[in-house]
Amino acid sequence: MENHKDSLKELEQIAKNAEKKTKIKVSPKDVEDIISAVKTTGNFWQIVNFSQKPIPVVAETIRLLKKSGYIDFENENIKVLEKFEKKFDYIPKFMSELICPECQGRGINIKAIGIYEEFFEIQKNRPKPIQEYDQGNITPDSTIARVSMMRLRGDIAKKKIIVLGDDDLVGIALALTELPEEVVVLDIDKRLIDFTNEVAQSKGLKLKAEVFDLRKPLPREFNRRFDVFVTDPPEAKKAFETFIQKSIWCLKGVGSVGYIGMTLIDSSLYKWSELQKIILSSGAVITDIIRDFNKYENWDYHQNTLAWKIAPVKSPANTIWYVSVMVRIQIVRKPVAKNTLMKDKDIYIDTESTTT
Ligand code: SPD
């Protein structure tokens, strides 16, 4: 049995070295979570999935573990060595069996809302995600789960809803419920907007989609017009702030609601604390945070991303590994939010976000 204090010291040292190299804050707990994931799978992308840490941190921790002779690489997989088992014997594997297989951890019965089959058929013809706009869509189950959660929280019936960026086709799913008063979808990608409007027309849905570059100020008439927003903002701090402020700028006020997809793969908890401050200082409170809620289908351009480049082994990414957290917010005091122009051309990249 390894001395527990020695193991903790080793975690601290690895965290310190990983932080120095990545320039991202890393705690011993972060390293512990990565080690737990390494005990569970040899596939790099599943280690990211199980540990829920930014990719540069996972990649560097794995490099350091290899350098110290704890693990080795074999056929683009990570193999643990005896020294690893001894040193970190107190850290258990990630126990995915604890996640409810029925709801996949979301706490939602996606069949109850009654649009599952129809949405599933519609989405088969959706445009493919492209790298230019950092697209990557969540599974149809995840889209239905999101709309079901909105229904559960009383955020759909007779509500005016704006979707800011919609490669997940949330607007279509919302309109299929026939509950909202109004659904407006904005997205920079004309392919998505044309697809959404074609579906709306052929199915007679109350849904309007418009091509819009969300870096630009929104039309004046959107100010204080909506009850609910839905967005999956880029997570570079400035871009996140601009997207959230604009989304809140569209809300009527106290009692209005927002649904935000946030990851722990493109953002550390330290960045999250900054991102959460942006939400709270705009007059909102966070009412729900559900991990692993949005499960992403793998995108074709993965091998052209920084994430792929820095991966220490090129494990196949052939099962779902990129997931995001569903965050629900509600406005509790007079919102403070601007509708500003974002000048930066590249809104997706910072030290932690690498999947673009
Ligand atoms: N790069 C592919 C997928 C990107 C999805 N980003 C989700 C961001 C949520 N805030």
CSV table of C-alpha atoms and ligand atoms in Angstrom, one decimal:
chain,number,residue,atom,x,y,z
A,1,MET,CA,0.0,0.0,0.0
A,2,GLU,CA,1.5,3.3,-1.1
A,3,ASN,CA,1.8,6.1,1.5
A,4,HIS,CA,-1.2,8.3,0.9
A,5,LYS,CA,0.8,11.5,1.6
A,6,ASP,CA,3.3,10.6,-1.1
A,7,SER,CA,0.6,10.1,-3.6
A,8,LEU,CA,-0.9,13.5,-2.8
A,9,LYS,CA,2.5,15.1,-3.1
A,10,GLU,CA,2.9,13.5,-6.6
A,11,LEU,CA,-0.5,14.9,-7.6
A,12,GLU,CA,0.5,18.4,-6.5
A,13,GLN,CA,3.7,18.2,-8.4
A,14,ILE,CA,2.0,17.0,-11.6
A,15,ALA,CA,-0.6,19.7,-11.2
A,16,LYS,CA,2.1,22.4,-10.8
A,17,ASN,CA,4.0,21.2,-13.9
A,18,ALA,CA,0.9,20.9,-16.0
A,19,GLU,CA,-0.2,24.4,-15.1
A,20,LYS,CA,3.3,25.8,-15.9
A,21,LYS,CA,3.2,24.2,-19.3
A,22,THR,CA,-0.5,24.9,-20.3
A,23,LYS,CA,-0.9,28.3,-18.6
A,24,ILE,CA,-4.2,27.0,-17.4
A,25,LYS,CA,-4.9,26.6,-13.7
A,26,VAL,CA,-4.7,23.0,-12.6
A,27,SER,CA,-5.4,21.6,-9.2
A,28,PRO,CA,-4.4,18.2,-7.6
A,29,LYS,CA,-8.1,17.3,-7.8
A,30,ASP,CA,-8.0,17.9,-11.6
A,31,VAL,CA,-5.1,15.4,-11.8
A,32,GLU,CA,-6.9,13.0,-9.6
A,33,ASP,CA,-9.9,13.0,-12.0
A,34,ILE,CA,-7.7,12.5,-15.0
A,35,ILE,CA,-6.0,9.5,-13.3
A,36,SER,CA,-9.4,8.0,-12.5
A,37,ALA,CA,-10.3,8.3,-16.2
A,38,VAL,CA,-6.9,6.8,-17.2
A,39,LYS,CA,-7.7,3.8,-15.0
A,40,THR,CA,-11.1,3.4,-16.8
A,41,THR,CA,-10.1,3.7,-20.5
A,42,GLY,CA,-7.0,3.8,-22.7
A,43,ASN,CA,-8.8,6.0,-25.4
A,44,PHE,CA,-7.7,9.7,-25.1
A,45,TRP,CA,-11.1,11.2,-26.0
A,46,GLN,CA,-12.9,9.0,-23.5
A,47,ILE,CA,-10.3,10.1,-20.9
A,48,VAL,CA,-11.4,13.7,-21.7
A,49,ASN,CA,-15.0,12.6,-21.5
A,50,PHE,CA,-14.7,10.9,-18.1
A,51,SER,CA,-12.4,13.5,-16.5
A,52,GLN,CA,-14.2,16.6,-17.9
A,53,LYS,CA,-11.1,18.7,-18.0
A,54,PRO,CA,-9.8,21.0,-20.8
A,55,ILE,CA,-8.0,19.1,-23.5
A,56,PRO,CA,-4.6,20.8,-23.0
A,57,VAL,CA,-4.6,19.9,-19.3
A,58,VAL,CA,-5.5,16.2,-20.0
A,59,ALA,CA,-2.9,16.0,-22.8
A,60,GLU,CA,-0.1,17.5,-20.6
A,61,THR,CA,-1.0,15.4,-17.5
A,62,ILE,CA,-0.8,12.3,-19.7
A,63,ARG,CA,2.6,13.4,-21.1
A,64,LEU,CA,3.9,14.0,-17.5
A,65,LEU,CA,2.6,10.6,-16.4
A,66,LYS,CA,4.5,9.0,-19.3
A,67,LYS,CA,7.6,10.9,-18.5
A,68,SER,CA,7.6,9.6,-14.9
A,69,GLY,CA,7.2,6.0,-16.1
A,70,TYR,CA,3.6,5.6,-14.8
A,71,ILE,CA,2.0,4.9,-18.2
A,72,ASP,CA,3.0,4.0,-21.8
A,73,PHE,CA,1.5,4.5,-25.2
A,74,GLU,CA,0.6,1.5,-27.3
A,75,ASN,CA,-1.3,1.5,-30.7
A,76,GLU,CA,-2.5,5.1,-30.1
A,77,ASN,CA,-3.9,4.1,-26.7
A,78,ILE,CA,-2.7,4.7,-23.1
A,79,LYS,CA,-1.6,1.7,-21.1
A,80,VAL,CA,-1.0,1.9,-17.3
A,81,LEU,CA,2.1,0.4,-15.8
A,82,GLU,CA,2.6,-1.3,-12.4
A,83,LYS,CA,4.2,1.8,-10.9
A,84,PHE,CA,0.9,3.7,-11.7
A,85,GLU,CA,-1.3,1.2,-10.0
A,86,LYS,CA,0.9,1.3,-6.9
A,87,LYS,CA,1.3,5.0,-6.6
A,88,PHE,CA,-2.4,5.9,-7.2
A,89,ASP,CA,-4.0,2.8,-5.7
A,90,TYR,CA,-6.4,4.9,-3.7
A,91,ILE,CA,-8.0,6.5,-6.8
A,92,PRO,CA,-11.0,4.5,-8.1
A,93,LYS,CA,-12.1,4.1,-11.7
A,94,PHE,CA,-14.8,6.3,-13.1
A,95,MET,CA,-18.0,4.4,-12.4
A,96,SER,CA,-20.2,5.0,-15.4
A,97,GLU,CA,-22.6,2.3,-14.2
A,98,LEU,CA,-23.9,4.8,-11.7
A,99,ILE,CA,-25.4,6.9,-14.5
A,100,CYS,CA,-29.1,6.0,-15.1
A,101,PRO,CA,-29.2,4.0,-18.4
A,102,GLU,CA,-32.8,5.0,-19.0
A,103,CYS,CA,-32.3,8.8,-19.0
A,104,GLN,CA,-28.5,8.8,-19.5
A,105,GLY,CA,-28.1,11.1,-16.4
A,106,ARG,CA,-30.4,13.9,-17.7
A,107,GLY,CA,-33.3,13.1,-15.4
A,108,ILE,CA,-35.7,13.5,-18.4
A,109,ASN,CA,-38.0,11.0,-20.2
A,110,ILE,CA,-37.5,12.2,-23.8
A,111,LYS,CA,-40.4,10.1,-25.1
A,112,ALA,CA,-43.1,11.9,-23.1
A,113,ILE,CA,-43.1,15.2,-25.0
A,114,GLY,CA,-44.6,13.5,-28.1
A,115,ILE,CA,-42.3,14.9,-30.8
A,116,TYR,CA,-39.5,12.3,-30.8
A,117,GLU,CA,-40.3,10.3,-34.0
A,118,GLU,CA,-41.2,13.4,-36.1
A,119,PHE,CA,-38.1,15.3,-35.0
A,120,PHE,CA,-35.9,12.3,-35.5
A,121,GLU,CA,-37.0,12.0,-39.1
A,122,ILE,CA,-36.7,15.7,-39.9
A,123,GLN,CA,-33.2,16.0,-38.5
A,124,LYS,CA,-31.9,13.3,-40.8
A,125,ASN,CA,-31.6,15.8,-43.6
A,126,ARG,CA,-29.8,18.5,-41.6
A,127,PRO,CA,-26.7,20.3,-43.0
A,128,LYS,CA,-23.4,18.8,-41.8
A,129,PRO,CA,-21.4,20.8,-39.2
A,130,ILE,CA,-18.6,23.0,-40.6
A,131,GLN,CA,-15.4,24.2,-38.9
A,132,GLU,CA,-15.7,27.8,-40.0
A,133,TYR,CA,-18.5,28.4,-37.5
A,134,ASP,CA,-17.3,25.9,-34.9
A,135,GLN,CA,-20.3,23.8,-35.5
A,136,GLY,CA,-21.0,20.4,-34.0
A,137,ASN,CA,-24.6,19.3,-33.3
A,138,ILE,CA,-25.9,17.5,-30.3
A,139,THR,CA,-27.7,14.2,-30.8
A,140,PRO,CA,-31.4,14.4,-31.6
A,141,ASP,CA,-32.0,12.8,-28.2
A,142,SER,CA,-30.2,15.7,-26.6
A,143,THR,CA,-32.3,18.3,-28.5
A,144,ILE,CA,-35.5,16.6,-27.4
A,145,ALA,CA,-34.2,16.4,-23.8
A,146,ARG,CA,-33.5,20.1,-23.9
A,147,VAL,CA,-37.0,21.0,-25.1
A,148,SER,CA,-38.5,18.5,-22.6
A,149,MET,CA,-36.6,20.2,-19.8
A,150,MET,CA,-37.9,23.5,-21.0
A,151,ARG,CA,-41.5,22.1,-20.9
A,152,LEU,CA,-40.8,20.7,-17.4
A,153,ARG,CA,-39.8,24.1,-16.1
A,154,GLY,CA,-42.8,25.8,-17.6
A,155,ASP,CA,-40.7,27.7,-20.2
A,156,ILE,CA,-42.5,26.9,-23.4
A,157,ALA,CA,-46.3,27.4,-23.4
A,158,LYS,CA,-47.3,30.8,-24.7
A,159,LYS,CA,-43.7,32.0,-24.4
A,160,LYS,CA,-41.8,34.1,-27.0
A,161,ILE,CA,-38.5,32.2,-27.5
A,162,ILE,CA,-35.3,33.3,-29.2
A,163,VAL,CA,-32.6,30.8,-30.2
A,164,LEU,CA,-29.2,32.5,-30.8
A,165,GLY,CA,-27.3,30.0,-33.0
A,166,ASP,CA,-29.0,26.8,-33.8
A,167,ASP,CA,-27.1,24.0,-35.4
A,168,ASP,CA,-28.9,21.7,-32.8
A,169,LEU,CA,-32.3,22.5,-34.4
A,170,VAL,CA,-33.8,23.5,-31.1
A,171,GLY,CA,-36.1,26.0,-32.9
A,172,ILE,CA,-37.7,23.2,-35.0
A,173,ALA,CA,-38.2,20.9,-31.9
A,174,LEU,CA,-39.7,23.8,-29.9
A,175,ALA,CA,-42.1,24.7,-32.8
A,176,LEU,CA,-43.1,21.0,-33.2
A,177,THR,CA,-44.6,21.1,-29.6
A,178,GLU,CA,-47.1,23.7,-30.9
A,179,LEU,CA,-46.8,25.4,-27.5
A,180,PRO,CA,-44.8,28.6,-27.9
A,181,GLU,CA,-46.3,31.9,-28.8
A,182,GLU,CA,-43.3,32.7,-31.1
A,183,VAL,CA,-40.0,31.1,-32.0
A,184,VAL,CA,-37.2,33.1,-33.7
A,185,VAL,CA,-34.0,31.4,-34.7
A,186,LEU,CA,-30.8,33.4,-35.6
A,187,ASP,CA,-27.8,31.8,-37.1
A,188,ILE,CA,-24.9,32.9,-39.3
A,189,ASP,CA,-25.1,29.8,-41.5
A,190,LYS,CA,-27.5,30.2,-44.4
A,191,ARG,CA,-27.7,26.4,-44.9
A,192,LEU,CA,-29.2,26.0,-41.4
A,193,ILE,CA,-31.6,28.9,-41.8
A,194,ASP,CA,-32.8,27.7,-45.2
A,195,PHE,CA,-33.3,24.2,-43.7
A,196,THR,CA,-35.2,25.5,-40.7
A,197,ASN,CA,-37.5,27.7,-42.8
A,198,GLU,CA,-38.2,24.9,-45.3
A,199,VAL,CA,-39.2,22.6,-42.4
A,200,ALA,CA,-41.3,25.3,-40.9
A,201,GLN,CA,-43.1,25.9,-44.2
A,202,SER,CA,-43.7,22.3,-45.1
A,203,LYS,CA,-44.9,21.5,-41.6
A,204,GLY,CA,-46.8,24.7,-41.0
A,205,LEU,CA,-44.8,25.6,-37.9
A,206,LYS,CA,-44.9,28.9,-36.0
A,207,LEU,CA,-41.2,29.5,-36.5
A,208,LYS,CA,-39.1,32.2,-38.2
A,209,ALA,CA,-35.4,31.8,-38.9
A,210,GLU,CA,-33.0,34.5,-40.2
A,211,VAL,CA,-29.4,34.7,-41.2
A,212,PHE,CA,-27.6,36.8,-38.6
A,213,ASP,CA,-24.0,37.3,-37.5
A,214,LEU,CA,-24.2,37.4,-33.8
A,215,ARG,CA,-21.1,39.5,-33.5
A,216,LYS,CA,-23.3,42.4,-34.7
A,217,PRO,CA,-25.7,44.3,-32.6
A,218,LEU,CA,-29.2,42.7,-32.6
A,219,PRO,CA,-32.1,44.6,-34.2
A,220,ARG,CA,-33.6,47.2,-31.8
A,221,GLU,CA,-37.1,45.5,-31.9
A,222,PHE,CA,-35.6,42.4,-30.1
A,223,ASN,CA,-34.9,44.4,-26.9
A,224,ARG,CA,-37.1,43.1,-24.0
A,225,ARG,CA,-39.3,41.2,-26.4
A,226,PHE,CA,-38.7,37.5,-25.4
A,227,ASP,CA,-39.5,35.4,-22.4
A,228,VAL,CA,-36.8,32.8,-23.0
A,229,PHE,CA,-33.5,32.4,-24.9
A,230,VAL,CA,-31.5,29.4,-25.9
A,231,THR,CA,-27.8,29.6,-26.8
A,232,ASP,CA,-24.6,27.6,-26.9
A,233,PRO,CA,-22.1,30.4,-26.9
A,234,PRO,CA,-18.4,30.2,-27.8
A,235,GLU,CA,-16.5,29.9,-24.5
A,236,ALA,CA,-13.6,32.4,-25.1
A,237,LYS,CA,-14.4,34.8,-22.3
A,238,LYS,CA,-15.1,37.9,-24.4
A,239,ALA,CA,-17.2,36.0,-26.9
A,240,PHE,CA,-19.2,34.3,-24.1
A,241,GLU,CA,-19.8,37.7,-22.4
A,242,THR,CA,-21.1,39.2,-25.7
A,243,PHE,CA,-23.4,36.3,-26.5
A,244,ILE,CA,-24.8,36.1,-22.9
A,245,GLN,CA,-25.3,39.9,-22.6
A,246,LYS,CA,-27.1,40.0,-26.0
A,247,SER,CA,-29.3,37.1,-25.1
A,248,ILE,CA,-30.3,38.7,-21.8
A,249,TRP,CA,-30.8,42.0,-23.6
A,250,CYS,CA,-33.6,40.3,-25.6
A,251,LEU,CA,-35.4,39.2,-22.4
A,252,LYS,CA,-38.4,41.0,-20.9
A,253,GLY,CA,-37.1,41.1,-17.4
A,254,VAL,CA,-37.6,39.5,-14.0
A,255,GLY,CA,-38.9,36.0,-14.4
A,256,SER,CA,-37.5,35.6,-17.9
A,257,VAL,CA,-35.3,32.6,-18.5
A,258,GLY,CA,-32.2,31.4,-20.4
A,259,TYR,CA,-30.8,28.0,-21.5
A,260,ILE,CA,-27.1,27.9,-22.0
A,261,GLY,CA,-24.9,25.0,-23.1
A,262,MET,CA,-21.5,25.2,-21.3
A,263,THR,CA,-18.6,22.7,-21.5
A,264,LEU,CA,-15.9,21.7,-19.1
A,265,ILE,CA,-13.9,20.5,-22.1
A,266,ASP,CA,-13.3,23.9,-23.6
A,267,SER,CA,-13.4,25.7,-20.2
A,268,SER,CA,-11.8,24.9,-16.9
A,269,LEU,CA,-13.6,25.5,-13.6
A,270,TYR,CA,-11.4,28.6,-13.2
A,271,LYS,CA,-12.7,30.0,-16.4
A,272,TRP,CA,-16.2,28.9,-15.4
A,273,SER,CA,-16.0,31.1,-12.3
A,274,GLU,CA,-15.4,34.1,-14.6
A,275,LEU,CA,-18.2,33.0,-16.9
A,276,GLN,CA,-20.6,32.5,-14.0
A,277,LYS,CA,-19.8,36.0,-12.8
A,278,ILE,CA,-20.9,37.3,-16.2
A,279,ILE,CA,-24.2,35.6,-15.7
A,280,LEU,CA,-24.8,36.7,-12.1
A,281,SER,CA,-23.7,40.3,-12.7
A,282,SER,CA,-26.3,40.6,-15.6
A,283,GLY,CA,-29.1,40.1,-13.1
A,284,ALA,CA,-29.6,36.4,-13.4
A,285,VAL,CA,-29.4,33.4,-11.0
A,286,ILE,CA,-28.4,29.9,-12.0
A,287,THR,CA,-31.3,27.5,-11.3
A,288,ASP,CA,-30.0,24.3,-12.9
A,289,ILE,CA,-26.7,22.8,-13.9
A,290,ILE,CA,-27.0,19.3,-15.4
A,291,ARG,CA,-23.7,17.6,-16.4
A,292,ASP,CA,-23.4,15.5,-19.6
A,293,PHE,CA,-26.8,16.7,-20.7
A,294,ASN,CA,-25.9,17.6,-24.3
A,295,LYS,CA,-24.1,14.8,-26.1
A,296,TYR,CA,-22.4,15.8,-29.4
A,297,GLU,CA,-22.2,13.7,-32.6
A,298,ASN,CA,-18.6,13.6,-33.7
A,299,TRP,CA,-17.7,16.2,-36.3
A,300,ASP,CA,-15.8,15.5,-39.6
A,301,TYR,CA,-13.2,18.2,-39.1
A,302,HIS,CA,-11.9,16.8,-35.7
A,303,GLN,CA,-8.5,15.9,-37.2
A,304,ASN,CA,-8.0,19.5,-38.3
A,305,THR,CA,-8.4,21.0,-34.8
A,306,LEU,CA,-5.9,22.1,-32.2
A,307,ALA,CA,-7.4,19.4,-29.9
A,308,TRP,CA,-6.3,16.7,-32.3
A,309,LYS,CA,-2.8,18.2,-32.7
A,310,ILE,CA,-2.1,18.3,-29.0
A,311,ALA,CA,-3.5,14.9,-28.2
A,312,PRO,CA,-0.5,12.8,-27.1
A,313,VAL,CA,-2.0,9.7,-28.8
A,314,LYS,CA,-4.3,9.7,-31.8
A,315,SER,CA,-7.0,7.4,-30.4
A,316,PRO,CA,-10.0,7.0,-32.6
A,317,ALA,CA,-12.9,9.3,-31.7
A,318,ASN,CA,-15.6,7.0,-32.9
A,319,THR,CA,-18.0,7.1,-29.9
A,320,ILE,CA,-19.5,10.2,-28.2
A,321,TRP,CA,-16.9,12.0,-26.1
A,322,TYR,CA,-17.7,15.7,-26.3
A,323,VAL,CA,-20.6,16.6,-24.0
A,324,SER,CA,-21.8,19.8,-22.4
A,325,VAL,CA,-23.6,20.9,-19.3
A,326,MET,CA,-27.2,22.3,-19.5
A,327,VAL,CA,-27.4,25.5,-17.5
A,328,ARG,CA,-30.7,27.2,-16.9
A,329,ILE,CA,-30.8,30.8,-15.6
A,330,GLN,CA,-33.6,33.1,-14.5
A,331,ILE,CA,-33.7,36.8,-14.2
A,332,VAL,CA,-34.2,38.0,-10.6
A,333,ARG,CA,-33.5,41.7,-10.9
A,334,LYS,CA,-33.5,44.4,-13.5
A,335,PRO,CA,-31.2,43.0,-16.2
A,336,VAL,CA,-27.9,44.8,-17.0
A,337,ALA,CA,-27.0,43.8,-20.5
A,338,LYS,CA,-25.5,45.4,-23.6
A,339,ASN,CA,-26.1,44.8,-27.2
A,340,THR,CA,-22.7,45.5,-28.5
A,341,LEU,CA,-20.7,44.9,-31.7
A,342,MET,CA,-17.9,42.3,-31.3
A,343,LYS,CA,-15.0,43.4,-33.4
A,344,ASP,CA,-12.7,40.3,-32.9
A,345,LYS,CA,-12.7,38.1,-35.9
A,346,ASP,CA,-11.8,34.9,-34.1
A,347,ILE,CA,-14.3,34.4,-31.4
A,348,TYR,CA,-13.6,30.8,-30.7
A,349,ILE,CA,-10.0,30.4,-29.6
A,350,ASP,CA,-8.4,30.9,-26.2
A,351,THR,CA,-5.9,28.8,-24.2
A,352,GLU,CA,-8.6,26.4,-23.1
A,353,SER,CA,-10.9,26.1,-26.1
A,354,THR,CA,-9.3,23.8,-28.7
A,355,THR,CA,-12.1,21.9,-30.5
A,356,THR,CA,-12.7,24.6,-33.2
B,1,SPD,N1,-16.1,22.3,-32.1
B,1,SPD,C1,-17.3,21.5,-32.2
B,1,SPD,C2,-18.4,21.7,-31.2
B,1,SPD,C3,-18.4,22.9,-30.5
B,1,SPD,C4,-19.6,23.0,-29.6
B,1,SPD,N2,-19.4,24.1,-28.8
B,1,SPD,C5,-20.3,24.1,-27.7
B,1,SPD,C6,-20.2,25.3,-26.9
B,1,SPD,C7,-21.1,25.4,-25.8
B,1,SPD,N3,-20.9,26.6,-25.1
